[in-house]
């Protein structure tokens, strides 16, 4: 018995070897390399120097700009995740309850935006939200406004774009997490005298909280690291961690600072994960 | 109260999903106050749909439901005051046993001090005092079943609905819970409708059994009536084991199988083809008008089944193993086959929808 078990553990280890190797080479090594680079000095000409310095981290910790950046990133991510949850929850609940043979088709429809590149989707939003876009033309057409409402090149545009890009992920993770929700439980609540609203508040919602935490965690991380949508819909006027990393790495060419920012973002992710893990355990009670 | 009577009255109740035959087809049923009625039938006969319509979980496409003379048909589920025990128990996994039982009382806005007392009372009724703080998943199947029962009873419902509540329990526990449910139902005098596909369960528990077939009521009667005087061949076959024999009426109107007259208490017009049904315990071996040959014996413990084949018929006779008459019978042996005329049910062949 013990031998059998040991050999099974050995087999499992052997089977996971390729994945372990791929993750080590493709993810861990580059991250370590990035971490190392974040300590490289930059000389006055902008060239990458040898040796070790904590200069980048001192700058991150002391420059008020970076604190603001982090806060702005968090705010943006939280609000986009919140709106995605608000829109995605009813969709997921509807799909979960659907017993039609169209269910698969509708689930595919819900996630098909993922088939279109983020760049294309961002430009699509510019067409819709721009000063001469559909929404402004329509509002002007019915005489509600005479000057266009600014819906792109600011935080509003980025939030709308991010929400839309998070929506498929949110819907899918909610749908996966709603498995525990049994229609019979809601019916039981109804026969016990709970109105539809109270049934939702006392049974449906509490039982779906693990799904909510799961979906929100995923979307928060995606939103913090998103950079295409903020860059295109922000029009260079919305400053976030992800756009700053791009700026430092490809425009200013200060790689060590970009690396330090990336490491800071990883730390932020870990924090989100820890909080989410705690929440997950609490709501799974 | 309506003139046709009944505390719970279903009048021409129908549910048509729009595909195939209606799930429930113009069902009429009247149940007296305090009565325990079993809806019995094979899966797909509409018994669960009927129960769910009474609960309000399925909207009827026709007919009416009256409870205590009051129209229930259009009332939303949560205003019906009907206790229901689900097949899966449907206990709220995120609440303790006490909170599960308290749920219905909370929804009725009852003061929390009273709730505590009534929850304790209900848990005592199902012998689960001391389990208040447990979570449903920490309980065994039988205990979960009891919590579900307590939760349905604590609201003092006008009607108790049980949807195959015993089907997820093992055989021994099922028998125990059966007795317990019956006992509690008698003590509280609560009108109960019980859905089951298990005829033993239905006969053992119910005051009256409603046998359903294809969305319609095939027979409503006491367990004895349904078992001993089945109204249709379907009921005869579904409730208990029974032998079916094809017979024809001879020139004198008496029924014959394989050219030999058989004993039934009635005559039919010449040439009529009928199905004669006899319970296996009523088959007499040794005497009687038919002759056959023993083809096999199956020993099942409390009974033994003796298969006999003759010209134009095969029957199975059953004997209690305490009865020594079957010992000595061996396959290949010739025996006479008969039955008391009162034990035979005769159905026109056209009634036999098999």
XYZ file of C-alpha atoms in Angstrom:
639
model
C 0.000 0.000 0.000
C 2.650 2.500 1.095
C 4.830 1.559 -1.875
C 1.905 1.941 -4.191
C 1.219 5.371 -2.821
C 4.843 6.438 -3.039
C 5.046 5.356 -6.652
C 1.877 7.281 -7.438
C 3.352 10.434 -5.898
C 6.485 9.799 -7.984
C 4.390 9.461 -11.110
C 2.540 12.682 -10.359
C 5.855 14.488 -9.915
C 7.157 13.065 -13.170
C 3.996 14.072 -15.034
C 4.155 17.637 -13.751
C 7.800 17.996 -14.788
C 7.158 19.502 -18.254
C 4.766 22.071 -16.806
C 7.204 22.886 -14.011
C 9.995 23.320 -16.522
C 7.871 25.521 -18.759
C 6.796 27.736 -15.880
C 10.353 27.983 -14.547
C 11.873 28.890 -17.910
C 9.023 30.974 -19.256
C 7.870 32.784 -16.149
C 10.040 32.465 -13.041
C 13.385 33.105 -14.757
C 12.200 36.246 -16.597
C 10.658 37.549 -13.373
C 13.906 36.940 -11.487
C 15.783 38.634 -14.280
C 13.345 41.556 -14.093
C 13.825 41.741 -10.333
C 17.582 41.775 -10.829
C 17.312 44.558 -13.389
C 15.276 46.697 -11.050
C 18.450 47.009 -8.952
C 20.718 48.011 -11.876
C 22.006 51.580 -11.746
C 21.335 53.975 -14.637
C 24.153 56.395 -15.415
C 23.650 60.026 -16.343
C 23.620 59.279 -20.083
C 20.692 56.916 -19.557
C 22.742 53.786 -20.198
C 22.258 50.625 -18.162
C 25.049 50.290 -15.594
C 26.468 47.323 -13.746
C 26.273 46.679 -10.010
C 23.499 47.175 -7.461
C 21.489 50.178 -6.368
C 18.209 50.720 -4.557
C 17.790 54.057 -6.327
C 14.668 53.002 -8.288
C 12.874 51.794 -5.182
C 13.768 54.923 -3.252
C 12.290 56.940 -6.086
C 9.105 54.818 -6.077
C 8.720 55.072 -2.340
C 9.400 58.802 -2.067
C 8.054 60.259 -5.312
C 4.412 61.290 -4.686
C 3.724 60.690 -8.372
C 4.083 56.932 -7.979
C 1.831 56.740 -4.947
C -0.814 58.631 -6.914
C -0.264 56.289 -9.855
C -0.794 53.212 -7.696
C -3.888 54.711 -6.146
C -5.280 55.706 -9.556
C -4.628 52.185 -10.854
C -6.387 50.632 -7.876
C -9.346 53.000 -8.155
C -9.713 52.347 -11.854
C -9.432 48.575 -11.378
C -11.918 48.522 -8.512
C -14.524 50.594 -10.341
C -14.202 48.639 -13.593
C -14.457 45.358 -11.650
C -17.476 46.692 -9.774
C -19.292 47.656 -12.967
C -18.362 44.356 -14.614
C -19.833 42.565 -11.581
C -22.972 44.685 -11.744
C -23.515 43.833 -15.412
C -22.097 40.298 -15.342
C -23.978 38.983 -12.288
C -27.471 39.068 -13.811
C -26.125 37.631 -17.073
C -24.386 34.769 -15.239
C -27.444 34.075 -13.073
C -29.659 34.021 -16.151
C -27.310 31.660 -17.989
C -26.965 29.447 -14.912
C -30.709 28.991 -14.657
C -31.292 28.510 -18.356
C -32.407 24.994 -19.190
C -32.750 25.590 -22.897
C -30.616 23.928 -25.511
C -29.560 27.443 -26.530
C -27.599 27.728 -23.301
C -24.273 26.774 -24.891
C -24.853 29.237 -27.713
C -25.669 32.040 -25.283
C -22.617 31.287 -23.119
C -20.478 31.428 -26.249
C -22.105 34.755 -27.148
C -21.252 36.101 -23.707
C -17.574 35.300 -24.128
C -17.178 35.945 -27.850
C -15.811 39.502 -27.328
C -12.616 37.684 -26.334
C -12.239 36.650 -29.965
C -11.649 40.288 -30.945
C -8.331 41.931 -30.125
C -8.350 44.485 -27.314
C -6.933 47.101 -29.676
C -9.814 46.681 -32.093
C -12.338 46.826 -29.277
C -10.763 50.018 -27.919
C -11.022 51.671 -31.332
C -14.597 50.469 -31.500
C -15.314 52.311 -28.286
C -13.702 55.462 -29.670
C -16.142 55.313 -32.574
C -19.043 54.979 -30.139
C -17.900 57.354 -27.404
C -15.934 60.002 -29.326
C -16.966 63.651 -29.678
C -18.478 62.827 -33.061
C -19.421 59.291 -32.005
C -22.819 57.645 -31.917
C -23.722 58.620 -28.391
C -22.828 62.307 -28.775
C -24.495 62.502 -32.191
C -27.626 60.924 -30.775
C -27.742 63.183 -27.738
C -27.179 66.180 -29.972
C -29.766 64.919 -32.424
C -32.516 64.874 -29.794
C -31.337 68.266 -28.535
C -30.283 67.148 -25.069
C -26.818 68.697 -25.355
C -25.194 71.311 -27.591
C -21.559 70.572 -26.788
C -20.233 66.990 -26.913
C -19.904 65.168 -23.607
C -16.333 64.022 -23.065
C -16.530 60.243 -22.992
C -13.043 59.349 -24.272
C -9.531 60.499 -23.475
C -10.427 60.562 -19.805
C -11.224 58.257 -16.877
C -14.826 57.754 -18.001
C -13.757 56.292 -21.325
C -11.149 54.041 -19.745
C -13.670 52.772 -17.174
C -16.236 51.973 -19.872
C -13.656 50.214 -22.041
C -12.172 48.262 -19.139
C -15.595 47.189 -17.872
C -16.461 45.849 -21.292
C -13.159 44.007 -21.640
C -13.538 42.446 -18.152
C -17.135 41.390 -18.697
C -16.493 38.012 -20.402
C -14.016 37.005 -17.693
C -16.416 38.084 -14.952
C -19.374 36.274 -16.520
C -17.398 33.083 -17.026
C -15.977 32.935 -13.515
C -19.372 33.744 -11.988
C -20.929 31.013 -14.090
C -18.289 28.538 -12.919
C -18.774 29.537 -9.295
C -22.572 29.399 -9.378
C -22.514 25.615 -9.689
C -23.215 25.309 -5.961
C -26.441 27.205 -6.330
C -29.244 24.657 -6.562
C -32.640 25.772 -7.873
C -34.220 23.614 -5.164
C -32.764 25.865 -2.456
C -34.493 28.900 -3.897
C -37.717 26.928 -4.234
C -37.422 25.788 -0.626
C -37.015 29.395 0.485
C -40.082 30.369 -1.529
C -42.257 27.635 0.019
C -41.087 28.785 3.449
C -42.586 32.197 2.788
C -39.715 34.217 1.308
C -40.645 36.683 -1.427
C -38.496 36.611 -4.584
C -36.425 39.553 -3.273
C -35.819 37.986 0.139
C -35.014 34.667 -1.499
C -32.351 36.456 -3.504
C -30.906 38.297 -0.502
C -30.952 35.354 1.918
C -30.204 32.390 -0.324
C -29.069 33.229 -3.864
C -26.669 36.048 -3.023
C -24.896 34.433 -0.029
C -24.426 31.210 -1.961
C -22.992 33.061 -4.935
C -20.444 35.063 -2.899
C -17.589 32.608 -3.546
C -18.209 33.098 -7.270
C -18.266 36.873 -6.780
C -14.915 36.815 -4.951
C -13.396 34.567 -7.609
C -14.573 36.728 -10.502
C -13.628 39.979 -8.795
C -10.112 38.758 -7.998
C -9.479 37.748 -11.585
C -10.899 40.996 -12.939
C -8.990 43.182 -10.459
C -5.709 41.652 -11.586
C -6.608 41.935 -15.253
C -7.683 45.548 -14.752
C -4.513 46.554 -12.875
C -2.308 45.082 -15.575
C -4.441 46.278 -18.514
C -2.596 48.771 -20.621
C -4.031 48.770 -24.143
C -7.463 50.046 -23.105
C -6.179 52.815 -20.767
C -3.661 53.937 -23.378
C -6.066 54.094 -26.300
C -9.180 55.304 -24.508
C -7.222 57.483 -22.096
C -5.615 59.334 -24.979
C -2.431 59.870 -22.963
C -4.327 61.764 -20.284
C -4.970 58.846 -17.934
C -1.908 57.843 -15.931
C -1.835 54.357 -14.429
C 0.845 51.914 -13.294
C 0.571 49.810 -16.438
C 0.809 52.758 -18.831
C 3.756 54.154 -16.843
C 5.649 50.862 -17.152
C 5.118 51.021 -20.911
C 6.257 54.642 -20.933
C 9.438 53.938 -18.947
C 10.323 50.765 -20.848
C 9.655 51.880 -24.435
C 9.641 55.670 -24.484
C 11.990 56.892 -21.741
C 13.996 53.642 -21.996
C 14.630 53.611 -18.244
C 14.484 49.815 -17.937
C 15.485 49.547 -14.287
C 12.663 51.928 -13.298
C 10.201 50.017 -15.480
C 11.402 46.791 -13.836
C 10.964 48.256 -10.364
C 7.437 49.356 -11.278
C 6.679 45.859 -12.556
C 7.939 44.357 -9.302
C 5.749 46.804 -7.386
C 2.768 45.657 -9.465
C 3.546 42.036 -8.642
C 3.533 42.975 -4.961
C 0.135 44.578 -5.491
C -1.131 41.350 -7.083
C 0.081 39.323 -4.115
C -1.798 41.661 -1.817
C -5.002 41.241 -3.852
C -4.543 37.466 -3.781
C -4.035 37.356 -0.020
C -7.127 39.473 0.620
C -9.164 37.415 -1.836
C -8.002 34.169 -0.208
C -9.163 35.428 3.191
C -12.501 36.543 1.789
C -12.934 33.289 -0.076
C -12.497 31.300 3.113
C -14.935 33.523 4.977
C -17.718 33.393 2.365
C -17.305 29.663 1.752
C -18.354 29.064 5.369
C -66.319 25.113 0.816
C -67.217 23.616 -2.494
C -69.952 21.038 -2.706
C -67.713 18.290 -4.057
C -65.957 18.538 -0.711
C -62.393 17.927 0.234
C -60.064 20.146 2.234
C -57.658 20.152 -0.676
C -59.454 19.987 -3.993
C -57.896 19.766 -7.414
C -60.402 20.467 -10.164
C -59.497 19.597 -13.757
C -55.921 20.554 -12.933
C -53.717 20.456 -16.025
C -50.160 21.166 -17.021
C -49.260 21.116 -20.668
C -45.641 21.940 -21.461
C -46.554 22.230 -25.102
C -44.430 19.271 -26.148
C -45.956 15.815 -26.343
C -48.764 14.718 -24.054
C -49.796 16.993 -21.170
C -47.818 16.230 -17.979
C -51.022 16.431 -15.968
C -54.338 16.034 -17.737
C -57.555 17.338 -16.133
C -56.852 15.826 -12.733
C -59.653 15.803 -10.160
C -58.755 14.935 -6.602
C -60.349 15.726 -3.230
C -58.427 15.176 -0.011
C -59.990 15.434 3.426
C -58.588 17.398 6.329
C -55.962 15.412 8.232
C -55.760 12.810 5.523
C -52.490 11.302 4.268
C -52.674 10.713 0.522
C -49.936 9.184 -1.606
C -49.574 10.113 -5.264
C -48.193 6.915 -6.725
C -47.000 6.257 -10.234
C -44.030 5.546 -12.462
C -41.663 8.367 -13.375
C -43.228 10.734 -15.868
C -46.793 10.066 -14.711
C -47.207 13.685 -13.562
C -47.186 13.089 -9.816
C -44.302 15.459 -9.087
C -45.712 18.095 -11.432
C -49.018 17.832 -9.549
C -47.254 18.299 -6.210
C -45.290 21.268 -7.537
C -48.496 22.857 -8.829
C -50.049 22.524 -5.374
C -46.931 24.142 -3.891
C -47.073 26.897 -6.502
C -43.698 26.096 -8.023
C -45.256 25.136 -11.354
C -48.010 27.177 -12.914
C -50.983 25.099 -14.091
C -52.171 25.571 -17.655
C -55.710 24.762 -16.610
C -57.978 23.910 -13.708
C -58.078 25.055 -10.113
C -56.563 24.285 -6.714
C -58.651 24.927 -3.607
C -57.396 24.658 -0.044
C -59.957 24.935 2.737
C -62.374 26.364 0.177
C -59.955 29.146 -0.723
C -58.737 29.603 -4.267
C -55.003 28.886 -4.333
C -54.371 28.796 -8.060
C -53.185 32.377 -8.547
C -51.535 32.823 -5.143
C -47.737 33.217 -5.214
C -45.698 30.443 -3.588
C -44.608 32.435 -0.565
C -48.171 33.315 0.475
C -49.512 29.750 0.381
C -48.400 28.524 3.812
C -47.599 25.067 2.535
C -44.722 23.076 3.997
C -42.694 21.101 1.507
C -39.963 18.499 1.923
C -37.836 18.159 -1.197
C -36.302 14.979 -2.540
C -32.831 16.547 -2.192
C -33.899 18.042 1.191
C -32.766 21.483 -0.119
C -31.291 22.514 3.227
C -29.510 25.868 3.068
C -25.812 24.907 3.191
C -24.736 28.319 4.512
C -26.987 28.186 7.568
C -26.937 26.144 10.757
C -29.638 23.586 11.500
C -31.363 26.090 13.798
C -31.234 28.846 11.158
C -32.606 26.472 8.547
C -35.574 25.628 10.741
C -36.008 29.274 11.800
C -36.052 30.535 8.192
C -39.786 30.164 7.629
C -40.580 31.781 10.972
C -38.288 34.702 10.218
C -40.038 35.235 6.908
C -43.304 35.435 8.837
C -41.882 38.177 11.035
C -42.179 36.203 14.249
C -40.333 37.619 17.282
C -36.914 36.039 17.783
C -37.724 34.879 21.325
C -40.684 32.880 20.007
C -38.615 31.596 17.125
C -36.099 30.018 19.480
C -38.832 28.173 21.351
C -40.564 26.923 18.238
C -37.303 25.810 16.623
C -36.420 23.813 19.739
C -39.906 22.301 19.738
C -39.692 21.323 16.063
C -36.232 19.794 16.486
C -37.471 17.829 19.494
C -40.342 16.534 17.359
C -37.888 15.020 14.890
C -35.535 13.916 17.708
C -32.709 16.263 16.760
C -32.405 18.370 19.918
C -28.806 19.388 20.440
C -28.014 19.600 16.728
C -28.906 23.326 16.482
C -25.398 24.589 15.715
C -24.469 21.944 13.145
C -24.246 22.633 9.446
C -26.346 20.455 7.101
C -23.253 18.847 5.579
C -22.217 17.639 9.047
C -25.392 15.536 9.272
C -26.181 12.093 7.913
C -28.826 11.655 5.227
C -31.472 10.623 7.738
C -30.700 13.597 9.963
C -30.843 16.008 7.013
C -34.207 14.502 6.166
C -35.428 15.197 9.689
C -34.212 18.800 9.557
C -36.079 19.248 6.280
C -39.202 17.845 7.928
C -38.805 20.097 10.984
C -38.274 23.118 8.730
C -41.476 22.349 6.829
C -43.520 21.673 9.970
C -42.357 24.558 12.151
C -44.341 27.092 10.105
C -47.540 25.209 11.031
C -48.495 24.779 7.399
C -52.039 24.231 6.166
C -50.726 21.385 4.054
C -47.589 19.246 4.045
C -46.097 18.127 0.733
C -43.480 15.388 0.590
C -41.623 14.845 -2.681
C -40.085 11.348 -2.618
C -38.510 12.179 0.739
C -37.246 8.659 1.395
C -35.699 7.850 -1.960
C -32.202 9.029 -0.979
C -32.034 6.882 2.146
C -30.822 3.302 2.412
C -33.413 0.555 2.809
C -33.227 0.171 6.574
C -33.320 3.871 7.334
C -36.143 4.295 4.867
C -38.364 1.936 6.797
C -37.524 3.687 10.050
C -38.226 7.162 8.632
C -41.447 5.861 7.113
C -42.757 4.972 10.542
C -41.562 8.240 11.955
C -43.199 10.386 9.275
C -46.482 8.536 9.709
C -46.319 8.937 13.473
C -45.629 12.687 13.309
C -48.332 13.185 10.685
C -50.922 11.402 12.859
C -49.894 13.307 15.968
C -50.125 16.706 14.272
C -53.168 15.724 12.210
C -51.701 17.598 9.267
C -53.137 17.066 5.786
C -50.338 15.492 3.767
C -49.690 14.723 0.124
C -46.831 12.356 -0.493
C -45.296 11.646 -3.880
C -43.632 8.292 -4.452
C -42.910 5.717 -7.124
C -42.532 3.012 -4.473
C -45.824 1.130 -4.062
C -44.792 -0.447 -0.740
C -44.140 3.011 0.657
C -47.479 4.280 -0.611
C -49.442 1.324 0.783
C -47.664 1.432 4.135
C -48.029 5.171 4.714
C -51.153 6.488 3.125
C -54.784 6.570 4.173
C -55.606 6.685 0.497
C -53.500 6.056 -2.558
C -53.950 7.970 -5.803
C -52.416 5.942 -8.611
C -51.496 8.111 -11.583
C -50.875 7.092 -15.159
C -49.908 9.447 -17.968
C -51.064 12.566 -16.162
C -54.408 11.117 -15.177
C -55.834 9.552 -12.060
C -56.035 5.794 -12.638
C -57.533 4.944 -9.246
C -58.088 6.565 -5.875
C -58.713 4.316 -2.919
C -57.498 2.870 0.341
C -54.388 0.667 0.123
C -56.621 -2.428 0.374
C -58.928 -1.272 -2.430
C -56.073 -0.394 -4.732
C -54.269 -3.650 -4.072
C -57.202 -6.023 -3.978
C -59.559 -4.393 -6.424
C -57.384 -2.568 -8.946
C -59.519 -0.530 -11.335
C -57.329 -1.031 -14.386
C -54.673 -3.511 -15.535
C -52.132 -0.683 -15.127
C -52.978 -0.278 -11.431
C -52.946 -4.050 -10.958
C -49.467 -4.321 -12.415
C -48.036 -1.217 -10.783
C -49.228 -1.959 -7.262
C -47.740 -5.286 -6.310
C -46.950 -8.319 -8.480
C -49.679 -9.953 -10.527
C -50.135 -12.649 -13.166
C -51.822 -11.726 -16.455
C -53.511 -14.483 -18.437
C -55.169 -14.196 -21.802
C -58.581 -15.892 -21.851
C -61.549 -16.132 -24.176
C -65.254 -16.705 -23.541
C -66.634 -20.001 -24.792
C -70.133 -20.745 -26.116
C -71.610 -20.815 -22.581
C -70.041 -17.453 -21.757
C -67.583 -19.028 -19.352
C -63.934 -18.087 -19.701
C -61.406 -20.559 -21.053
C -57.642 -20.702 -21.225
C -56.216 -23.208 -23.700
C -59.675 -24.693 -24.108
C -60.165 -25.421 -20.403
C -62.640 -23.513 -18.253
C -61.234 -21.366 -15.462
C -62.814 -20.112 -12.306
C -63.806 -16.447 -12.345
C -66.950 -14.995 -10.872
C -68.372 -13.711 -14.165
C -69.318 -14.614 -17.702
C -68.673 -12.712 -20.931
C -70.331 -12.675 -24.366
C -69.282 -15.512 -26.617
C -65.885 -14.963 -28.249
C -64.892 -12.013 -25.995
C -61.160 -11.828 -25.340
C -60.136 -10.793 -21.856
C -57.153 -10.506 -19.526
C -57.498 -12.372 -16.253
C -55.285 -11.115 -13.426
C -54.452 -13.057 -10.282
C -51.995 -12.200 -7.490
C -49.250 -14.835 -7.127
C -50.191 -15.680 -3.534
C -53.690 -16.666 -4.721
C -52.486 -19.223 -7.246
C -53.288 -22.679 -5.888
C -51.071 -25.549 -6.973
C -52.277 -29.111 -6.966
C -55.954 -28.622 -7.630
C -57.828 -26.352 -10.049
C -58.920 -26.596 -13.651
C -55.661 -25.911 -15.479
C -52.726 -28.240 -15.697
C -49.167 -27.114 -16.057
C -45.615 -28.024 -15.361
C -43.257 -26.437 -12.827
C -40.521 -24.605 -14.764
C -38.534 -23.124 -11.917
C -38.363 -22.180 -8.275
C -36.860 -18.960 -6.974
C -36.123 -18.826 -3.288
C -36.110 -15.201 -2.054
C -35.936 -15.763 1.697
C -39.356 -14.906 3.078
C -41.151 -16.237 0.011
C -40.525 -18.699 -2.770
C -41.679 -18.068 -6.323
C -42.843 -21.052 -8.331
C -43.057 -20.611 -12.084
C -45.577 -22.829 -13.826
C -46.259 -23.073 -17.574
C -49.180 -24.817 -19.242
C -51.069 -24.684 -22.505
C -51.727 -20.992 -23.259
C -50.455 -19.580 -19.960
C -47.533 -19.060 -17.627
C -48.021 -18.061 -14.003
C -45.919 -17.410 -10.966
C -47.216 -18.643 -7.631
C -45.815 -17.404 -4.337
C -45.677 -19.225 -1.039
C -44.388 -18.055 2.271
C -41.382 -20.182 3.086
C -42.987 -21.039 6.428
C -45.752 -22.787 4.470
C -44.443 -26.330 3.812
C -46.668 -27.013 0.779
C -44.069 -25.953 -1.779
C -41.351 -28.245 -0.496
C -41.026 -31.277 -2.683
C -41.966 -29.358 -5.842
C -39.298 -29.814 -8.494
C -38.935 -28.393 -12.003
C -40.548 -30.656 -14.566
C -43.249 -31.820 -12.226
C -46.873 -31.676 -13.411
C -49.238 -29.686 -11.201
C -52.819 -28.497 -11.321
C -53.253 -24.705 -11.357
C -56.261 -22.826 -9.997
C -57.379 -19.880 -7.883
C -60.442 -18.868 -5.943
C -62.932 -17.114 -8.209
C -62.979 -14.087 -5.903
C -59.224 -13.552 -6.387
C -59.417 -13.122 -10.158
C -59.862 -9.710 -11.835
C -61.118 -9.729 -15.395
C -60.404 -6.865 -17.794
C -61.473 -6.531 -21.388
C -58.422 -6.911 -23.577
C -58.926 -3.373 -24.913
C -58.499 -1.970 -21.363
C -55.097 -3.479 -21.193
C -52.962 -0.720 -22.546
C -49.800 -2.778 -22.349
